[in-house]
Amino acid sequence: MSEEGRLERLTSMMRRRGIVLPSFEIYGGVSGLIDYGPVGARIKRRVVESWVDHWTSQGDVVEIDSPSITPKEVLVASGHVGEFNDHMSECISCGGIFRSDHLIEGSHPNPDSISGREIDDVISAEGVTCPNCEEFNWNPAKPMNLMFPTTIGAMKGGREAYMRPETAQGMFMLYPSLYRHFKQKLPFGALQTGRGYRNEISPRQGMIRLREFNMAELEYFIDPEDPPTGDIGEWGTPVELVPDPEGGSSETHRITFADALEKGMIKHPTVAWFLARTWDFLVGIGIDGSKIRFRQHTSTEMAHYASDCWDCEIFGEYGWIECVGIANRTCHDLESHEEHSGTNLLRGWRQYSEPVLVKREVLSPIGSVIGPIFKGKASDVSDALSGLEEIPGNLPFSIDIGEGDIVEITSEMVTRRVEEVNVHGEWFTPHVVEPAFGIDRIIWHVIDHAFNESGKDGEEYTILSLDERVTPFDVSVLPLFDKDGMDELARHLASEINSIPGIRADIDTSRSIGRRYARADEIGVPWAITVDHTSLEDGTVTVRRRDDQMQIRAPMEMVIEGISSRSLNGMF
RNA sequence: GCGCCUGUAGUGAAGGGGUUAUCACAAGAGGUUUCCAACCUCUUGUCCCGGGUUCAAAUCCCGGCGGGCGCACCA
């Protein structure tokens, strides 16, 4: 079948078979919101489960789950509010786009916090002209924040909040608990899957750019002075890398991860490790390895929080689409949350291999002297003395005890001595390497790559060649005829298969057997078990393999065992 | 958000100011049939929403919503 119209046939099939459909369709639909139907939801669940399994099997990664509703302060600290809450004004005459608050600076007491309409009023009232072409010809200011605002609590007491634009902040919020869980030893990671919300200006391309979408993010906390490397030598297959063109070499390379790291194309060993593990995951759920490439971000497109970033792009009906972002977020988030929240719990302890003996000169306050002299201020004086970076050579001297209050310290008030302490380590802010997966985009490409229209016996025929890990059903049970006891036996068999943990059987009794095979093939069910007259006599059934329509006959118990151990292939 | 195109059963399409809106496939019931979309009978189900023009609108006009493409945007 020709490639022309393939996208339409694929999306039609997905609608018709209940994989992915527009949401709220009886009310006209909402762009950027989709439903997973009965078949799609199962595929999605299995993709997500495969993802969680893939990373948690590493041993030092755990799963968490945090709220979608996020107080504003968190997103202020993360930078999402500041970076994305601006109104933009567009000049109709020259097409220039400017931050509205910059245009009206000086004309309004608080240009940061007013509505678009107010901005336009101020621009009109003040006759602000375009900095570029001097014209006065503005489009209405458009808010550029892509977060959905909401309020926690009712009425006046409400607290400002947003629907989370990423799940990552949840992992940062839980850092102290994770640090305890991992016995205060780095590196470790935490992941979560869930919804993220971005009020896209113009969602397009079906399920590629959504307003509410499924993310799967992993934050891996490391000591920047001792970054974990992993053995990336295992990945012998060359992959396609597109390094940052500003870094000198812009052409695509086919190169192994190990070589790319050695040559400096991938800058960070932990990032290289995650690139390789990401490759594994994608290929493992059925993405075509020849349609994967990794592209390094240029400094201009880098997120506000990242220092080095690679996109994993997958090729499909929409061209190359970013499906995974792997970023070295450094200490940006933890440091910023420490600063904004005032906590000091977002750190790691770096134990020295040898304790370091540190000699330190101190002036220790003599309480019996300082107390009576300074009374209520005495403890401030003591704190100021112990906080001194440098000990003055001569007494008396003046010291600031806070809020500009300066007092004089005389030699009677203090004892000068030298402290010797063994320092065993130091606190530092961990760095974070983050692989962030767009689950919906990955599901799209899994289905796209599996959508096989190559036909059968010269006729049009479609098979969804999904990997067994992500099929909607493990097996379809089909009574050859829906009567004469075959129906009952089939139902019995289906319920037996369904009682195996993690295995789902579908039963299909209507219309001809060929048609039912076709229906199962179309949504990627890998095995079909047919109950026929012989089954009633000797308890054997036929097992049909989706990908080559090969068929064998075997006793039911053996088939059930084969399904349970996922070893049906061995029977062919 | 702007521009161009567009919206008819589950899917894909035809038609179109005037009786009961057409076709294929799909789906449901029954029959037939000893394993690959067969066949026969019957059945269900559609003009995106709102306004306007008109005696009459699914059809023409306007707006909204949805979809496609281009520009812009895309942490």
XYZ file of C-alpha atoms (C1' of nucleotides) in Angstrom:
647
model
C 0.000 0.000 0.000
C 1.322 3.435 -0.878
C 2.685 5.726 1.788
C 0.328 8.424 0.612
C -2.487 8.940 3.052
C -0.870 6.671 5.601
C -1.205 9.287 8.339
C -4.943 9.597 7.663
C -5.432 5.849 7.635
C -3.476 5.506 10.849
C -5.413 8.200 12.721
C -8.710 6.849 11.383
C -7.830 3.412 12.633
C -6.879 4.821 16.031
C -10.235 6.565 16.318
C -12.213 3.613 15.000
C -10.579 1.074 17.283
C -10.607 3.193 20.424
C -6.926 3.902 20.752
C -6.752 7.702 20.752
C -9.680 10.027 20.104
C -10.488 13.743 20.491
C -11.836 14.593 23.958
C -15.264 16.056 24.689
C -16.278 15.470 21.111
C -20.039 15.673 21.659
C -19.470 19.235 22.833
C -17.363 20.081 19.825
C -14.011 18.938 21.176
C -11.152 20.913 22.686
C -7.945 21.177 20.783
C -4.932 19.823 22.593
C -6.906 17.385 24.726
C -7.236 13.721 23.838
C -8.751 10.556 25.260
C -7.192 7.138 25.304
C -9.999 4.720 24.538
C -10.313 1.154 25.835
C -7.524 -0.120 23.613
C -5.266 2.917 23.866
C -5.472 3.103 27.643
C -4.094 -0.419 27.883
C -1.238 0.404 25.545
C -0.488 3.509 27.564
C -0.539 1.654 30.862
C 1.938 -0.867 29.527
C 4.255 1.775 28.092
C 4.267 3.583 31.423
C 4.816 0.346 33.336
C 7.688 -0.604 31.050
C 9.203 2.785 31.666
C 8.963 2.579 35.445
C 10.363 -0.961 35.336
C 13.211 0.022 33.076
C 14.538 2.678 35.432
C 13.703 1.264 38.831
C 15.465 -1.981 37.891
C 18.645 0.069 38.007
C 18.450 -0.310 41.789
C 19.160 3.232 42.901
C 16.023 4.765 41.456
C 12.662 4.874 43.220
C 9.192 5.940 42.206
C 7.288 8.760 43.842
C 3.992 10.482 43.185
C 3.203 14.105 43.851
C 0.382 16.567 43.246
C -0.414 18.325 40.002
C -1.548 21.443 41.828
C 1.574 23.335 42.776
C 1.811 26.456 44.956
C 3.118 29.479 43.134
C 6.200 29.803 45.361
C 7.563 26.495 44.086
C 7.295 27.618 40.494
C 8.719 31.027 41.317
C 11.797 29.311 42.717
C 12.026 26.927 39.772
C 11.910 29.885 37.437
C 8.709 28.907 35.663
C 6.732 31.909 36.851
C 9.387 34.505 36.149
C 10.444 33.116 32.830
C 6.996 32.450 31.472
C 4.637 34.954 32.983
C 5.324 37.801 30.599
C 2.992 39.571 28.278
C 4.306 40.127 24.803
C 3.254 42.950 22.484
C 3.634 42.608 18.769
C 4.187 45.575 16.473
C 1.885 45.204 13.467
C 4.051 47.497 11.348
C 7.403 45.774 11.659
C 6.486 42.445 13.252
C 8.770 43.050 16.220
C 7.830 41.356 19.468
C 8.603 42.968 22.821
C 7.990 42.243 26.447
C 5.047 44.408 27.388
C 6.348 45.199 30.860
C 9.506 46.658 29.301
C 7.462 48.875 27.006
C 5.501 50.443 29.850
C 8.269 50.596 32.408
C 8.004 53.928 34.169
C 4.394 54.364 33.084
C 2.972 51.925 35.569
C 3.971 51.239 39.199
C 3.984 47.475 38.788
C 4.135 46.460 35.134
C 4.863 42.864 36.024
C 1.541 42.103 37.580
C -1.206 43.597 35.458
C -3.514 42.073 32.918
C -3.102 42.238 29.174
C -5.989 44.665 28.857
C -4.444 47.008 31.426
C -1.161 46.804 29.556
C -2.899 47.784 26.339
C -4.645 50.644 28.134
C -1.323 51.929 29.428
C 0.303 51.530 26.021
C -2.572 53.506 24.437
C -2.686 56.146 27.151
C 1.046 56.749 27.039
C 1.294 56.431 23.269
C 4.176 53.991 23.549
C 5.795 53.528 20.153
C 7.677 50.571 18.791
C 11.349 50.656 19.851
C 12.229 49.248 16.470
C 10.240 51.218 13.887
C 8.800 54.067 15.989
C 5.261 53.254 14.837
C 2.272 53.186 17.150
C 0.499 50.118 15.832
C 0.225 47.342 18.406
C -1.540 44.040 18.515
C -3.117 43.364 21.915
C -0.624 42.104 24.474
C -0.557 38.344 24.726
C 0.335 36.528 27.922
C 3.222 34.222 27.308
C 2.904 32.111 30.382
C 1.892 28.659 29.376
C 0.885 27.505 32.855
C -2.733 27.033 33.897
C -3.334 29.202 36.967
C -5.614 28.054 39.757
C -6.375 28.829 43.376
C -5.997 26.624 46.406
C -8.870 27.235 48.795
C -12.007 29.217 48.348
C -12.777 32.899 48.255
C -10.404 35.464 49.714
C -8.240 33.011 51.596
C -7.145 31.330 48.369
C -3.502 30.705 47.697
C -2.094 31.195 44.225
C -1.125 28.033 42.419
C -0.612 26.515 38.993
C -1.136 23.151 37.419
C 2.371 21.748 37.207
C 4.136 22.306 33.878
C 6.480 19.402 34.641
C 6.548 16.633 37.231
C 10.187 17.292 38.121
C 9.471 19.752 40.913
C 7.842 16.923 42.851
C 11.161 15.108 43.024
C 12.946 18.234 44.237
C 10.305 18.823 46.902
C 10.865 15.296 48.161
C 14.656 15.490 48.134
C 15.052 15.379 51.938
C 12.944 12.238 52.146
C 14.809 10.639 49.239
C 18.132 11.468 50.850
C 17.047 9.682 54.022
C 15.624 6.769 52.040
C 18.960 6.243 50.322
C 20.850 6.386 53.639
C 22.366 9.743 52.760
C 24.439 8.362 49.924
C 24.586 9.731 46.403
C 23.984 9.000 43.631
C 20.300 8.158 43.621
C 17.292 8.948 41.555
C 13.562 9.371 41.797
C 11.006 9.265 39.062
C 7.351 9.824 38.578
C 4.850 9.551 35.799
C 1.815 11.730 35.551
C 0.140 14.619 33.881
C 1.713 17.922 33.029
C -0.171 20.971 31.828
C 0.868 23.630 29.363
C -1.589 26.002 27.832
C -0.106 25.844 24.356
C -0.952 28.723 22.078
C -1.663 26.468 19.166
C -1.719 22.705 19.682
C -1.122 20.846 16.465
C -0.307 17.522 14.992
C -2.796 15.270 16.709
C -1.339 13.929 19.925
C 2.090 15.478 19.459
C 1.515 18.817 21.132
C -1.072 18.612 23.873
C -2.295 20.915 26.616
C -2.565 18.121 29.142
C -0.127 15.333 28.594
C 1.589 12.381 30.155
C 5.126 12.880 31.298
C 7.620 10.503 32.778
C 10.572 12.171 34.410
C 13.572 10.935 36.327
C 15.782 13.146 38.458
C 19.140 11.595 39.160
C 21.051 13.306 41.951
C 24.819 13.159 41.731
C 27.933 14.569 43.304
C 29.333 16.866 40.585
C 32.875 16.023 41.695
C 32.244 12.333 41.400
C 29.786 11.804 38.565
C 28.707 8.184 38.129
C 29.774 6.801 34.798
C 28.250 3.384 34.262
C 29.653 1.119 31.613
C 28.591 2.612 28.330
C 31.002 0.326 26.506
C 28.157 -2.206 26.442
C 26.385 -0.269 23.726
C 28.299 -1.319 20.650
C 25.784 -0.145 18.072
C 26.516 3.247 16.556
C 23.670 5.735 16.967
C 22.897 8.949 15.225
C 24.115 12.034 17.092
C 23.674 15.642 16.032
C 25.960 17.787 18.182
C 25.438 21.482 18.885
C 26.438 23.325 15.687
C 27.976 26.100 17.789
C 30.308 23.523 19.226
C 32.100 23.260 15.892
C 30.848 20.014 14.396
C 27.304 20.294 13.155
C 26.982 17.274 10.930
C 25.328 14.087 11.987
C 27.556 11.380 13.358
C 27.010 7.652 13.499
C 28.999 6.828 16.564
C 28.821 4.723 19.705
C 27.995 6.400 22.986
C 31.418 5.519 24.338
C 33.233 7.150 21.413
C 31.014 10.215 21.557
C 31.867 10.674 25.216
C 35.533 10.134 24.627
C 35.581 12.673 21.785
C 33.793 15.240 23.949
C 30.613 15.380 21.883
C 28.758 14.226 24.948
C 30.249 16.317 27.707
C 29.110 14.544 30.820
C 29.575 10.835 31.598
C 26.278 10.570 33.465
C 24.456 12.231 30.593
C 26.067 9.702 28.238
C 24.837 6.874 30.451
C 21.275 8.182 30.349
C 21.402 8.632 26.586
C 22.369 4.979 26.268
C 19.730 3.776 28.726
C 17.114 5.878 26.933
C 18.053 4.197 23.670
C 17.556 0.829 25.344
C 14.145 1.716 26.636
C 12.855 3.011 23.328
C 14.115 0.088 21.297
C 12.812 -2.268 23.985
C 9.213 -1.121 23.562
C 9.387 -1.381 19.813
C 10.683 1.945 18.511
C 12.662 1.433 15.303
C 16.306 2.104 16.216
C 17.039 3.500 12.764
C 14.438 6.228 13.441
C 16.042 7.513 16.638
C 18.574 10.302 16.856
C 20.005 12.428 19.637
C 20.343 16.137 19.038
C 22.276 18.487 21.263
C 20.627 21.779 22.152
C 22.254 25.005 21.099
C 22.784 27.426 23.935
C 19.913 29.621 22.714
C 17.254 26.919 22.884
C 18.438 25.572 26.210
C 15.899 25.693 28.998
C 16.457 28.301 31.661
C 17.546 25.604 34.081
C 19.797 23.458 31.951
C 23.499 23.565 31.264
C 23.677 20.799 28.695
C 20.783 19.207 26.956
C 20.132 16.511 24.401
C 16.855 15.808 22.702
C 16.029 12.327 21.683
C 14.079 12.649 18.478
C 12.034 9.936 16.821
C 11.096 9.929 13.161
C 7.513 9.259 12.188
C 4.636 10.610 10.143
C 5.274 14.116 11.530
C 8.992 14.058 10.803
C 11.575 14.215 13.558
C 9.795 14.832 16.867
C 11.391 15.507 20.229
C 10.232 12.713 22.508
C 12.796 12.746 25.307
C 14.880 15.569 26.736
C 18.004 14.659 28.653
C 19.362 17.618 30.552
C 22.059 18.292 33.047
C 20.101 20.658 35.278
C 23.151 21.061 37.519
C 22.352 22.475 40.961
C 19.903 25.056 39.631
C 16.723 23.695 41.178
C 17.982 22.540 44.566
C 19.975 25.698 45.103
C 17.096 27.912 44.132
C 14.678 26.033 46.393
C 17.112 26.342 49.305
C 17.280 30.043 48.727
C 13.547 30.618 48.321
C 12.345 28.288 51.044
C 15.072 28.936 53.611
C 15.662 25.250 54.211
C 19.111 23.737 54.334
C 18.012 20.200 53.680
C 18.625 20.130 49.941
C 22.246 19.068 50.207
C 24.514 16.091 50.088
C 27.420 15.216 52.341
C 30.760 14.551 50.747
C 32.919 12.448 53.059
C 36.656 13.095 52.733
C 38.807 10.004 52.322
C 41.024 11.362 55.096
C 39.768 13.745 57.768
C 41.358 17.160 57.443
C 42.741 18.801 60.562
C 41.715 22.416 60.526
C 43.254 24.958 62.873
C 41.130 27.937 63.518
C 41.634 30.978 65.683
C 38.513 31.954 67.566
C 37.405 34.608 69.981
C 35.073 32.894 72.392
C 32.801 35.210 74.320
C 32.920 35.219 78.123
C 29.274 35.054 79.073
C 29.673 36.367 82.604
C 31.155 39.567 81.215
C 29.088 40.032 78.062
C 25.781 39.229 79.730
C 25.652 42.040 82.263
C 27.072 44.573 79.777
C 24.840 43.888 76.767
C 21.834 42.354 78.533
C 19.169 41.616 75.905
C 21.635 41.969 73.065
C 24.144 39.566 74.591
C 23.233 36.595 72.462
C 23.452 38.663 69.276
C 26.939 39.679 70.316
C 27.947 36.046 70.913
C 26.546 35.025 67.532
C 28.398 37.828 65.803
C 31.659 36.812 67.425
C 31.391 33.184 66.468
C 30.423 34.186 62.944
C 33.578 36.239 62.428
C 35.446 35.232 59.282
C 38.653 36.901 60.342
C 39.797 37.436 63.837
C 40.984 41.040 64.409
C 44.591 41.298 65.555
C 43.994 44.038 68.048
C 41.437 44.674 70.720
C 39.248 46.516 71.243
C 37.388 46.483 67.923
C 33.912 47.168 66.602
C 31.507 44.552 65.396
C 28.131 44.702 63.666
C 25.662 42.583 65.614
C 22.934 42.934 63.023
C 20.735 45.665 61.615
C 23.595 48.132 61.723
C 23.942 47.906 65.467
C 27.657 48.280 66.135
C 29.190 47.514 69.508
C 32.722 47.643 70.861
C 34.401 44.449 72.021
C 37.143 44.769 74.596
C 39.748 42.230 75.647
C 37.900 41.492 78.919
C 34.929 40.130 77.026
C 36.641 37.376 75.057
C 39.186 34.621 75.208
C 41.484 34.176 72.239
C 42.327 30.581 71.494
C 43.111 28.202 68.671
C 40.610 25.425 67.887
C 41.703 22.251 66.211
C 38.966 20.236 64.579
C 38.959 17.176 62.379
C 36.777 17.935 59.366
C 35.423 14.714 57.895
C 33.628 16.088 54.891
C 31.585 18.919 53.502
C 28.076 19.800 52.389
C 27.361 20.479 48.751
C 24.366 20.915 46.491
C 23.921 17.849 44.311
C 23.670 18.189 40.571
C 20.755 16.686 38.730
C 20.680 14.814 35.456
C 17.164 14.557 34.128
C 15.717 12.376 31.405
C 12.193 13.637 30.685
C 9.939 11.548 28.467
C 6.833 12.640 26.599
C 4.757 9.498 26.953
C 2.088 10.474 24.441
C 4.646 11.216 21.769
C 6.372 7.927 22.452
C 3.093 6.023 22.242
C 2.378 7.741 18.941
C 5.694 6.594 17.522
C 5.386 3.089 18.942
C 2.096 2.751 17.062
C 3.401 4.549 13.988
C 6.397 2.236 13.728
C 4.223 -0.830 14.316
C 1.572 0.169 11.775
C 2.261 -2.241 8.975
C 0.147 -2.013 5.855
C 2.145 -4.396 3.764
C -0.897 -6.531 2.967
C -1.628 -10.228 2.836
C -1.972 -12.386 -0.258
C -1.969 -9.306 -2.421
C -4.872 -7.770 -0.548
C -4.929 -4.754 1.698
C -4.187 -5.875 5.196
C -3.003 -4.079 8.302
C -1.082 -5.498 11.200
C -0.035 -3.511 14.227
C 3.243 -5.243 15.036
C 3.474 -4.064 18.627
C 6.103 -5.468 20.908
C 4.513 -7.956 23.310
C 5.301 -5.639 26.211
C 2.967 -2.920 24.971
C 0.083 -4.763 23.330
C -3.440 -3.931 24.500
C -4.215 -7.624 25.003
C -1.844 -10.541 25.311
C -4.165 -12.903 23.569
C -7.501 -13.043 21.806
C -9.683 -16.074 22.482
C -11.943 -17.076 19.599
C -14.565 -19.826 19.532
C -14.675 -21.030 15.946
C -18.470 -20.900 16.254
C -20.331 -19.208 19.027
C -22.339 -22.324 19.903
C -22.202 -26.104 20.409
C -20.125 -25.721 23.576
C -17.257 -23.957 21.830
C -18.623 -20.689 23.226
C -18.585 -21.989 26.786
C -15.157 -23.533 26.489
C -13.787 -20.304 25.033
C -15.226 -18.228 27.862
C -13.819 -20.615 30.396
C -10.401 -20.476 28.738
C -10.477 -16.674 28.574
C -11.270 -16.328 32.251
C -8.532 -18.774 33.136
C -6.018 -16.758 31.114
C -7.288 -13.536 32.672
C -6.581 -14.935 36.112
C -2.867 -15.001 35.344
C -1.370 -11.855 36.948
C -0.553 -9.208 34.407
C -2.072 -11.077 31.475
C -5.167 -9.847 29.659
C -7.243 -11.858 27.240
C -9.892 -10.494 24.928
C -12.704 -12.675 23.683
C -14.285 -12.145 20.280
C -17.231 -14.240 19.162
C -18.834 -12.332 16.351
C -18.599 -12.983 12.614
C -16.213 -15.175 10.713
C -12.963 -16.418 12.123
C -10.920 -14.607 9.463
C -12.548 -11.359 10.319
C -11.757 -11.830 13.980
C -8.112 -12.574 13.219
C -8.070 -9.360 11.216
C -9.576 -7.374 14.070
C -6.993 -8.725 16.499
C -4.147 -8.041 14.063
C -5.273 -4.472 13.558
C -4.811 -3.559 17.229
C -1.700 -5.662 17.635
C -2.847 -8.628 19.715
C 0.095 -11.011 19.259
C -1.683 -14.338 19.772
C -5.060 -15.766 18.872
C -6.333 -18.972 20.412
C -9.127 -20.704 18.581
C -11.457 -23.208 20.193
C -12.926 -25.589 17.621
C -14.744 -28.920 17.499
C -11.568 -30.859 18.178
C -11.039 -28.820 21.338
C -14.291 -30.206 22.685
C -13.059 -33.753 22.082
C -9.415 -33.670 23.146
C -8.806 -30.337 24.876
C -6.408 -29.000 22.282
C -6.659 -25.528 20.743
C -4.947 -23.758 17.892
C -2.535 -20.923 18.537
C -1.990 -18.378 15.803
C 0.945 -16.019 15.690
C 0.113 -12.479 14.564
C 3.279 -11.683 12.695
C 3.327 -14.606 10.268
C -0.143 -16.133 10.673
C 1.529 -19.429 11.561
C -0.625 -21.805 13.495
C -0.028 -24.775 15.780
C -2.251 -27.069 17.777
C -1.496 -27.807 21.414
C -3.239 -28.872 24.615
C -4.912 -26.019 26.459
C -2.801 -26.441 29.591
C 0.383 -26.141 27.593
C -0.921 -23.010 25.884
C -1.902 -21.425 29.185
C 1.530 -22.212 30.559
C 3.114 -20.714 27.435
C 1.132 -17.508 27.860
C 1.942 -17.322 31.536
C 5.669 -17.659 30.940
C 5.508 -15.600 27.755
C 7.143 -18.420 25.865
C 4.565 -19.226 23.197
C 7.159 -18.493 20.537
C 9.088 -21.533 21.681
C 6.191 -23.785 20.651
C 6.517 -22.862 16.970
C -2.843 34.448 17.482
C -2.774 35.552 11.823
C -3.512 33.594 6.665
C -5.348 29.703 3.255
C -8.220 25.141 3.098
C -11.883 22.318 5.718
C -16.221 19.808 8.880
C -22.172 14.688 6.123
C -23.411 7.450 10.406
C -18.024 4.203 14.087
C -14.511 4.962 9.506
C -14.027 6.752 4.482
C -16.646 9.254 0.951
C -21.019 11.190 -2.640
C -24.656 14.840 -2.926
C -27.006 19.366 -2.136
C -32.335 26.034 -1.294
C -37.904 21.908 -1.649
C -40.912 14.420 -0.347
C -38.158 10.003 3.893
C -30.010 12.612 2.635
C -26.872 8.398 -0.636
C -22.910 4.660 -0.948
C -18.988 1.427 0.764
C -16.717 -0.608 4.783
C -17.496 -1.296 10.044
C -21.066 -2.621 13.984
C -25.718 -5.530 16.079
C -29.496 -9.905 15.421
C -30.315 -14.361 12.706
C -28.824 -17.997 8.974
C -24.798 -20.545 6.510
C -19.879 -22.192 7.322
C -14.681 -27.425 10.270
C -9.552 -21.571 10.744
C -7.851 -16.117 7.815
C -11.869 -9.301 6.322
C -16.695 -14.997 2.077
C -22.099 -15.242 1.457
C -27.701 -14.423 2.507
C -31.764 -11.844 5.450
C -32.837 -8.124 8.821
C -31.307 -3.906 11.955
C -29.006 0.418 14.316
C -26.862 4.944 13.178
C -25.077 10.910 10.072
C -25.435 16.771 7.751
C -20.198 20.290 14.250
C -22.716 24.401 17.172
C -25.221 29.245 17.246
C -27.233 33.290 14.670
C -28.862 35.457 9.874
C -31.182 35.401 4.772
C -35.626 32.650 2.943
C -42.294 30.433 2.404
C -38.420 26.687 3.102
C -31.282 25.967 5.160
C -27.821 19.992 5.817
C -27.027 23.273 1.357
C -26.174 30.397 0.990
C -23.991 34.301 4.574
C -21.711 35.589 9.458
C -19.658 34.041 14.063
C -17.935 30.168 17.267
C -15.857 25.301 17.956
C -12.987 21.316 15.754
C -9.394 19.524 11.941
C -5.262 20.212 8.075
C -1.215 23.236 6.109
C 1.955 27.773 6.322
C 3.796 31.933 9.653
C 4.457 32.826 14.839
C 4.923 29.988 19.431
C 6.735 25.343 21.475
C 10.852 25.947 29.047
